[in-house]
Amino acid sequence: MSKRFVSIWFNHLTTDWFALRRVDLKKIPFVLRSPVRGRMIITAANTVAEAQGIRSGMMLADARAIVPDLEVADDDPSLVERLLTKIGVWCIRFTPVVAIDPPDGLILDVTGCSHLWGGDESYVGDITKKIHSRGYDVRVAMADTIGVAWGAARFGKGSLIVAAGDHQALMSLPSEALRLEGEVIDRLYKLGLREVSQFIRMPRQALRRRFGQSIIMRLDMALGQQMELITPLQPIEPYQERLPCLEPIVTAVGIEIALRKLLEALCFRLHEEQKGLRASEFKGYRVDGKVEKISIGTNHPSHNVEHLFKLFEPKLSTLEPALGIELFVLDALRVEQQLPKQEKVWEASGGLDDLRLSELLDRLANRAGSDAVHRYLPDEHYWPERSIKVANALLEKPNTPWLAGRLRPLQLLRVPERIEVTAPIPDYPPMLFRYHGNIHEIVRADGPERIEQEWWVEQGQHRDYYRVEDAAGRRYWIFRLGHYREASFQWFVHGFFA
Amino acid sequence: MIGYTELQVTTNFTFLRGASHPEEMVLQAVAYGYKKIAITDRNTFAGIVRAHVEAKKNGIQIIPACRLDLLDGSSLLAYPIDLPAYSQLSNLLSVGNLRAEKGHCHLYKKDVYQHAKGLMFVVLPPARLNEVFELDISFKKELKEYRDVLGAHALFIAATRGYRGDDSKLLHRISEVAQALSIPMVAVNDVHYHHPHRRELQDVMTCVREKCTIHNAGFRLHSNAERYLKSPEEMVWLFRHYPDAIRQTEVITEACTFSLDELKYKYPKEITTAGRSPQEELIFLTWNGAKEIFGPHIPEKIKSNLNYELTFIEQVSYAEYFLTVYDIVRYAREKKILCQGRGSAANSTVCYCLGITSVDPTKFELLFERFISSARNEPPDIDVDFEHERREEVMQYIYAKYGRDRAAVVATVTQLHHKGAIRDVGKVMGLSVDTINRLSGLIWDFKDEGFDKKRIISQGINPDDPTIQKVLKLTDEFIGFPRQLGQHTGGFVITQGKLSDLCPILNARMEDRTNIEWNKDDIEALGFLKIDVLALGMLTCIRKAFDLVKNHYDRDLTLANIPQDDPLVYEMVSHADTIGVFQIESRAQQSMLPRLQPRCFYDLVIEVAIVRPGPIQGDMVHPYLRRRNGEELVEYPSEALKEILSRTLGVPLFQEQAMKIAIVAAGFTPAEADELRRSMATFKAKGKVSYFRDKLIKGMASNGYTLEYSERVFRQLEGFGSYGFPESHAVSFALLVYVSSWMKCYYPDVFACALLNSMPMGFYQPAQIIIDAEKHGVNILPIDINDSDWDNKLDVGLQSEDKYFNLRLGFRQIKGLSEKDLEVLVAARKKRYATIQELREAGVSGTVLEMLADADAFRSIELDRRSALWELITKDQQVNALFSSQSVSGDEEQKIVLPAMRLSEHVIQDYATTSFSLKAHPVSFVRAQLESLHAISNVALLHAKAGTVVKVAGLVLVRQRPGTASGICFITIEDETGVANLVVVQKLFDRYRKEIIQSRLLMVEGTVQREGEVIHVIVKRCYNVSVLLGQLTETDEGNLSAKPSRSDETTSPFLSKSKKPAGEPIQGLIFPEGRNFR
């Protein structure tokens, strides 16, 4: 049985993808750009922009001169491959053998597939319609060889289905339909050879001498005289476990067993692949069609069944089985690499790496609410309120060291509190201050450290900070808002030293 | 009186660190009552002259100093106590500059030690203490070393109150070590800006320097704004615990009495002959020259002029300067490099006799006082233009003659322009590239009026957004900041002694060039003499033309011996037949010529000067034309102005005239008038413009001039600011205008050939020059492997029936080829090539052959481009050569028939390779279609009545939107019959922007406007008909009907791929894009 191939050509792959996220981009001239040797070059243009004469490869500045209200977004060089892979995997519904054909197409080996759709016409029609309804402009062509299908998709006229054994279709295609290098195409055009038919009958020798082996190879491929290999896509299986039940489950015990089974299966796979989960969701599909779900998160990638089970456990009671659950699904929403560590004989426990710590934190956070436990990291700001930030993960490394050379209090008040002071003017530290009704006499002081507002964030007066110690040996971080020369200034306490 | 002097001031000449101009620092210091401040930029003196000038104006003094950043030690502030010490410091910086690449200065401790004599040093301690609240041991060691080498009397240690929280500890430690080593502690404030408000700009500059945004700059910024220039009272207060640190500033200040005024510029002693003094030498040479020019009987007028001028030169003792220029010109003449002087002094009779200029001083009336204004003791101004291809030889001659330590190029301070400023600030503030582009797009036709709210809104940007406002405010401050030191186009400073004694020398970006740190304003302020050695493309062209005339017509021509006042030449010029002619070839000039009808040399001077932003903005053009044509009475606003304006019929056209008006009518001093002109040219003095405007208008009003007239004069001055065109320059240019016109008139073959060989230059593409030459009866021959050289040339042997020589085009017209590629081909051409194989054997590379084939240069061996290419591109040629008897390309290959090329395809290919075609004009192929669209040819336009509506079409040659024409776009299009001039008003331009910018072939509908010979089409509608050109390459054989289905207009959801649609883009590659001028 002879081979059949489908070539899918995405005319506006990337701009279509952007338009899916912002509907108005369909209607306005829109391009993607990326810097090439210091200049902004257009890498893709949508239909509207093309109709106004914008082409990819143009300089952005030139394009703007033509269309001043051009909408522009940054291109992402990895986007094409990612999109093609995604759509390619999705296309496995049409045939098991799908390969991506960068920069703008897919190749499907559809040998023996189309009769399932009732013939080539409806098969190609269905592919076109389905991809089109996902929001992508495509041209789909089918032929005996990849070469002809590729050319027909991009340059063909009329029907895009080349009947089996039809070699004439190739003849009427333009030279560049042969997938040749730009230089060869330029030469063919210069010599007036614009169509395959004009040179396909020339002696192979004469062609090879002038255009190299590639033209012969491409011709042979298009004619089916040389095999062309494609690398089919392998879809990644999601980290998901399913447990269908013969009888609907209604009891808590039953749900627990189901969860444990699923966890075991999932953790086994994670363990095998040296991975751990950071977030997971447990779903129960009820007989009445509703879905019940609970989810957990961890501080550290984990495939520890016991630990994970404990995290789920307190939430299990919120699952309403009602008339019964007939299907349980456990999804690992976020999976991270977890390489096994060399175990040490004499290991001092403690530190952020300690698994027990992270598991404890998981449990605390699970019980007390995720806002209750915080970890702070330094942030590069002088303004004290912004000099710290909440860490996202237990293992997050600070990307800046703690501010050295400038002493900061151990405890920083979220909002500075007003104090009343007696201070000698001008910029000497106060002699005493009243805080929460108590009077503190200052015996030692250091400063001032002047910190200005970060003008790009907000405007306002600067602060003069002093470190002071009262008679009882307690140390405070206090500041005066505003310059001493100004008419009105206020004093605040902002933190406490150990 | 509080004795504090600020000794550490970083201005914006420490690029991307200092956030205030030197002038601002000085003015702030004046406001605070400082008597002196030091300017200490990092490893540079670039800002001190400006500060000095401003300080002098305000009656205070600066200490010219600098901060030495060392590669192997702590930074030092260095202050020279006297002139020799200043020279030491200047030499030290030169040493650092010359060993590093441009923009860097590499200094080591040992360099400082070698140049330390007479310098006072302040060492800068680390900004913070170490973990145990101590100064680092290494610093203490270094301090001791400094003290031991530099001497305890000359070394101080700096103390700064930075409000960093640990000030008192730091000061305590410094005072400790100061006492221990008995180095006095001195108070400084590390000033980076004149006012705390500039902290924001300083932060932005830090981000530009560190290549980050304000949001992620973090600790690279400073935590507060304390590094501003503080008042002495404040400083005394801050150092109340260390009063001695304040006192020590006085110690330094009192020791450093050196002022830049003490710099004595010495002009080099020119080498004279026979023991004559420079003045005697000048007199000798001048009279010798006069005798050569006028023969033994020198006209009385010349005699009296010379006597007068020579006395004057003696008075101001500029003889040596004239001798220097003379020597440079002499060298150029020796090397057969064409040159021509210009500038005020260049048009003197002395310069004429010395051969510095070829403009006959009897041709116009200029008073010599005007050449050198002794009132301001301003140095004479002589610029010399040289052939652009050979100017470097002259420059190297100057370096060689005076030595690199005595001659250097003046710097130009590159200032930040609107676009650069907004780009930098916008990026730092985290605006998207897109928004920045839009904001800077607002500057598309930006003048100095700032950002207009409405236009910002029109770009979809909210002008009230705080970030945008901040960006605009910071941009406004940032504009005009110096960004780098470049080299002046050709201004040389030459000294008698070592130049580096006066100013640091640094390497220029170009090889073999060195320049100084100061720009022309700086050196002018200090009274240095400068000689401008400039490059001019037209001189190259004229020299090539002279050579051709000599070789082919056997006639020796020079700039001076071209027959003068030839009516035929003026006739040609008056008909605007000036394609390729110097200066008067532009569209605007061409439309002016028939109206002005130049008939004598001085008319050309006016022609050159009148089509310029100055007269246009001042609305002086039309009054002048009316008066010239006798439509308006020649009258003068006052008797006083008659003297100034009589030569130009009462209308000020030249820069000097406008300035003289300011002096005579508005009571400006000459110095003020000059400052007025200069303030127009630079953006930094934004405030000053309105100040001068008021002064001018008030002054003129008090002398009885109308407001309207004075405003016109002011606008004209504004225009002159950036594109000044003084009469003396116009005179020199007019000579070149005349010479090139004469050449075009009498030897169009020579002129076209020389012009093509000097490309790129001027306004037109080779195609227009070739077409123009053909029109003047020159026969043009195509490029051919057997007949062409690299350069275009005139064929030998004049046929009796021909008036001119045939012009054979050279390989240089082929895009992408280099002279080197063709050397082999020409060298091996002993006899004519007969086959491609011979060329290959000669060693011509495959790619070159292919390019030659593309250019259709194989016609003499009877191959058109397509067959030549088919033969050429075989890859197995080597084998083929060895076994040529049993050739692989046997009978089978013989049978292959390539599709024949139509003429239109050839023309397109010609354009693709050489941007012109001798075979036909591309528009001629679409004439039928154009006619069906009712478009008439450009030549038919000559007979069209004014006011009728016509359609014309053609290739777009030039699009021009001059800043002076309020958004009007001028377009020139060309068809097979000639060119047509289009005018598009702003409103229509916005509407048809796409058509105008995109079209290669543009068709317009519009009204014919005639003014004498000048015909314009006032455009009403534009059509992009470029797609017609696409048909030229398509095959028309019916059986190949299945063309790639790639039209853009298809309505099917299957939009076809358009890598190379048959229509526009491919043409875009082939046809030279119309040139855009602003």
PDB file of C-alpha atoms in Angstrom, chain B residues 55-140:
ATOM      1  CA  ALA B  55      32.996  81.509  36.978  1.00  0.00           C
ATOM      2  CA  LYS B  56      34.762  84.412  35.356  1.00  0.00           C
ATOM      3  CA  LYS B  57      31.474  85.829  34.212  1.00  0.00           C
ATOM      4  CA  ASN B  58      30.211  85.705  37.774  1.00  0.00           C
ATOM      5  CA  GLY B  59      33.313  86.974  39.453  1.00  0.00           C
ATOM      6  CA  ILE B  60      34.438  83.818  41.239  1.00  0.00           C
ATOM      7  CA  GLN B  61      37.251  81.394  40.543  1.00  0.00           C
ATOM      8  CA  ILE B  62      37.533  77.722  39.963  1.00  0.00           C
ATOM      9  CA  ILE B  63      40.440  75.514  40.838  1.00  0.00           C
ATOM     10  CA  PRO B  64      41.002  73.413  37.727  1.00  0.00           C
ATOM     11  CA  ALA B  65      41.658  69.990  39.169  1.00  0.00           C
ATOM     12  CA  CYS B  66      40.714  66.397  38.742  1.00  0.00           C
ATOM     13  CA  ARG B  67      40.077  63.171  40.521  1.00  0.00           C
ATOM     14  CA  LEU B  68      42.671  60.551  39.675  1.00  0.00           C
ATOM     15  CA  ASP B  69      41.191  57.076  39.652  1.00  0.00           C
ATOM     16  CA  LEU B  70      44.120  54.706  39.781  1.00  0.00           C
ATOM     17  CA  LEU B  71      44.225  51.110  38.675  1.00  0.00           C
ATOM     18  CA  ASP B  72      46.391  50.107  41.632  1.00  0.00           C
ATOM     19  CA  GLY B  73      45.499  52.402  44.483  1.00  0.00           C
ATOM     20  CA  SER B  74      43.047  54.660  46.227  1.00  0.00           C
ATOM     21  CA  SER B  75      41.713  57.599  44.271  1.00  0.00           C
ATOM     22  CA  LEU B  76      43.313  60.991  44.730  1.00  0.00           C
ATOM     23  CA  LEU B  77      42.052  64.475  44.150  1.00  0.00           C
ATOM     24  CA  ALA B  78      44.813  66.529  42.573  1.00  0.00           C
ATOM     25  CA  TYR B  79      45.067  70.327  42.596  1.00  0.00           C
ATOM     26  CA  PRO B  80      47.815  72.193  40.733  1.00  0.00           C
ATOM     27  CA  ILE B  81      49.260  75.127  42.627  1.00  0.00           C
ATOM     28  CA  ASP B  82      50.674  76.901  39.582  1.00  0.00           C
ATOM     29  CA  LEU B  83      51.102  76.711  35.818  1.00  0.00           C
ATOM     30  CA  PRO B  84      53.963  74.179  35.771  1.00  0.00           C
ATOM     31  CA  ALA B  85      51.987  71.993  38.143  1.00  0.00           C
ATOM     32  CA  TYR B  86      48.957  72.252  35.903  1.00  0.00           C
ATOM     33  CA  SER B  87      51.092  71.116  32.971  1.00  0.00           C
ATOM     34  CA  GLN B  88      52.315  68.210  35.092  1.00  0.00           C
ATOM     35  CA  LEU B  89      48.764  67.134  35.753  1.00  0.00           C
ATOM     36  CA  SER B  90      47.770  67.590  32.133  1.00  0.00           C
ATOM     37  CA  ASN B  91      50.712  65.471  31.047  1.00  0.00           C
ATOM     38  CA  LEU B  92      49.820  62.842  33.617  1.00  0.00           C
ATOM     39  CA  LEU B  93      46.337  62.546  32.164  1.00  0.00           C
ATOM     40  CA  SER B  94      47.765  62.392  28.645  1.00  0.00           C
ATOM     41  CA  VAL B  95      49.959  59.484  29.671  1.00  0.00           C
ATOM     42  CA  GLY B  96      46.921  57.637  31.008  1.00  0.00           C
ATOM     43  CA  ASN B  97      44.825  58.467  27.970  1.00  0.00           C
ATOM     44  CA  LEU B  98      47.346  57.494  25.362  1.00  0.00           C
ATOM     45  CA  ARG B  99      48.001  54.070  26.794  1.00  0.00           C
ATOM     46  CA  ALA B 100      44.322  53.203  26.859  1.00  0.00           C
ATOM     47  CA  GLU B 101      41.724  53.079  24.151  1.00  0.00           C
ATOM     48  CA  LYS B 102      39.391  55.974  23.589  1.00  0.00           C
ATOM     49  CA  GLY B 103      37.253  56.862  26.559  1.00  0.00           C
ATOM     50  CA  HIS B 104      39.547  55.252  29.114  1.00  0.00           C
ATOM     51  CA  CYS B 105      42.462  56.509  31.120  1.00  0.00           C
ATOM     52  CA  HIS B 106      44.779  53.994  32.700  1.00  0.00           C
ATOM     53  CA  LEU B 107      46.843  55.470  35.516  1.00  0.00           C
ATOM     54  CA  TYR B 108      49.052  53.863  38.110  1.00  0.00           C
ATOM     55  CA  LYS B 109      50.566  55.126  41.313  1.00  0.00           C
ATOM     56  CA  LYS B 110      53.981  55.408  39.785  1.00  0.00           C
ATOM     57  CA  ASP B 111      52.649  57.759  37.086  1.00  0.00           C
ATOM     58  CA  VAL B 112      51.322  60.024  39.805  1.00  0.00           C
ATOM     59  CA  TYR B 113      54.625  59.937  41.646  1.00  0.00           C
ATOM     60  CA  GLN B 114      56.423  61.009  38.487  1.00  0.00           C
ATOM     61  CA  HIS B 115      54.137  63.962  37.909  1.00  0.00           C
ATOM     62  CA  ALA B 116      53.546  65.015  41.500  1.00  0.00           C
ATOM     63  CA  LYS B 117      55.581  68.182  41.562  1.00  0.00           C
ATOM     64  CA  GLY B 118      53.545  71.198  42.556  1.00  0.00           C
ATOM     65  CA  LEU B 119      50.345  69.233  43.046  1.00  0.00           C
ATOM     66  CA  MET B 120      48.288  69.092  46.239  1.00  0.00           C
ATOM     67  CA  PHE B 121      46.615  65.747  46.814  1.00  0.00           C
ATOM     68  CA  VAL B 122      43.582  64.679  48.782  1.00  0.00           C
ATOM     69  CA  VAL B 123      43.296  60.948  49.233  1.00  0.00           C
ATOM     70  CA  LEU B 124      39.792  59.497  49.296  1.00  0.00           C
ATOM     71  CA  PRO B 125      39.331  56.956  52.103  1.00  0.00           C
ATOM     72  CA  PRO B 126      37.065  53.913  51.740  1.00  0.00           C
ATOM     73  CA  ALA B 127      33.376  54.725  52.000  1.00  0.00           C
ATOM     74  CA  ARG B 128      32.871  52.467  54.982  1.00  0.00           C
ATOM     75  CA  LEU B 129      34.696  50.783  57.804  1.00  0.00           C
ATOM     76  CA  ASN B 130      35.338  47.070  57.904  1.00  0.00           C
ATOM     77  CA  GLU B 131      33.570  44.551  60.179  1.00  0.00           C
ATOM     78  CA  VAL B 132      35.499  45.607  63.255  1.00  0.00           C
ATOM     79  CA  PHE B 133      34.776  49.285  62.613  1.00  0.00           C
ATOM     80  CA  GLU B 134      38.312  50.010  61.495  1.00  0.00           C
ATOM     81  CA  LEU B 135      39.906  51.372  58.346  1.00  0.00           C
ATOM     82  CA  ASP B 136      41.530  48.557  56.441  1.00  0.00           C
ATOM     83  CA  ILE B 137      45.185  47.912  57.165  1.00  0.00           C
ATOM     84  CA  SER B 138      45.910  47.982  53.443  1.00  0.00           C
ATOM     85  CA  PHE B 139      44.516  51.477  53.206  1.00  0.00           C
ATOM     86  CA  LYS B 140      46.611  52.664  56.112  1.00  0.00           C
TER      87      LYS B 140
END
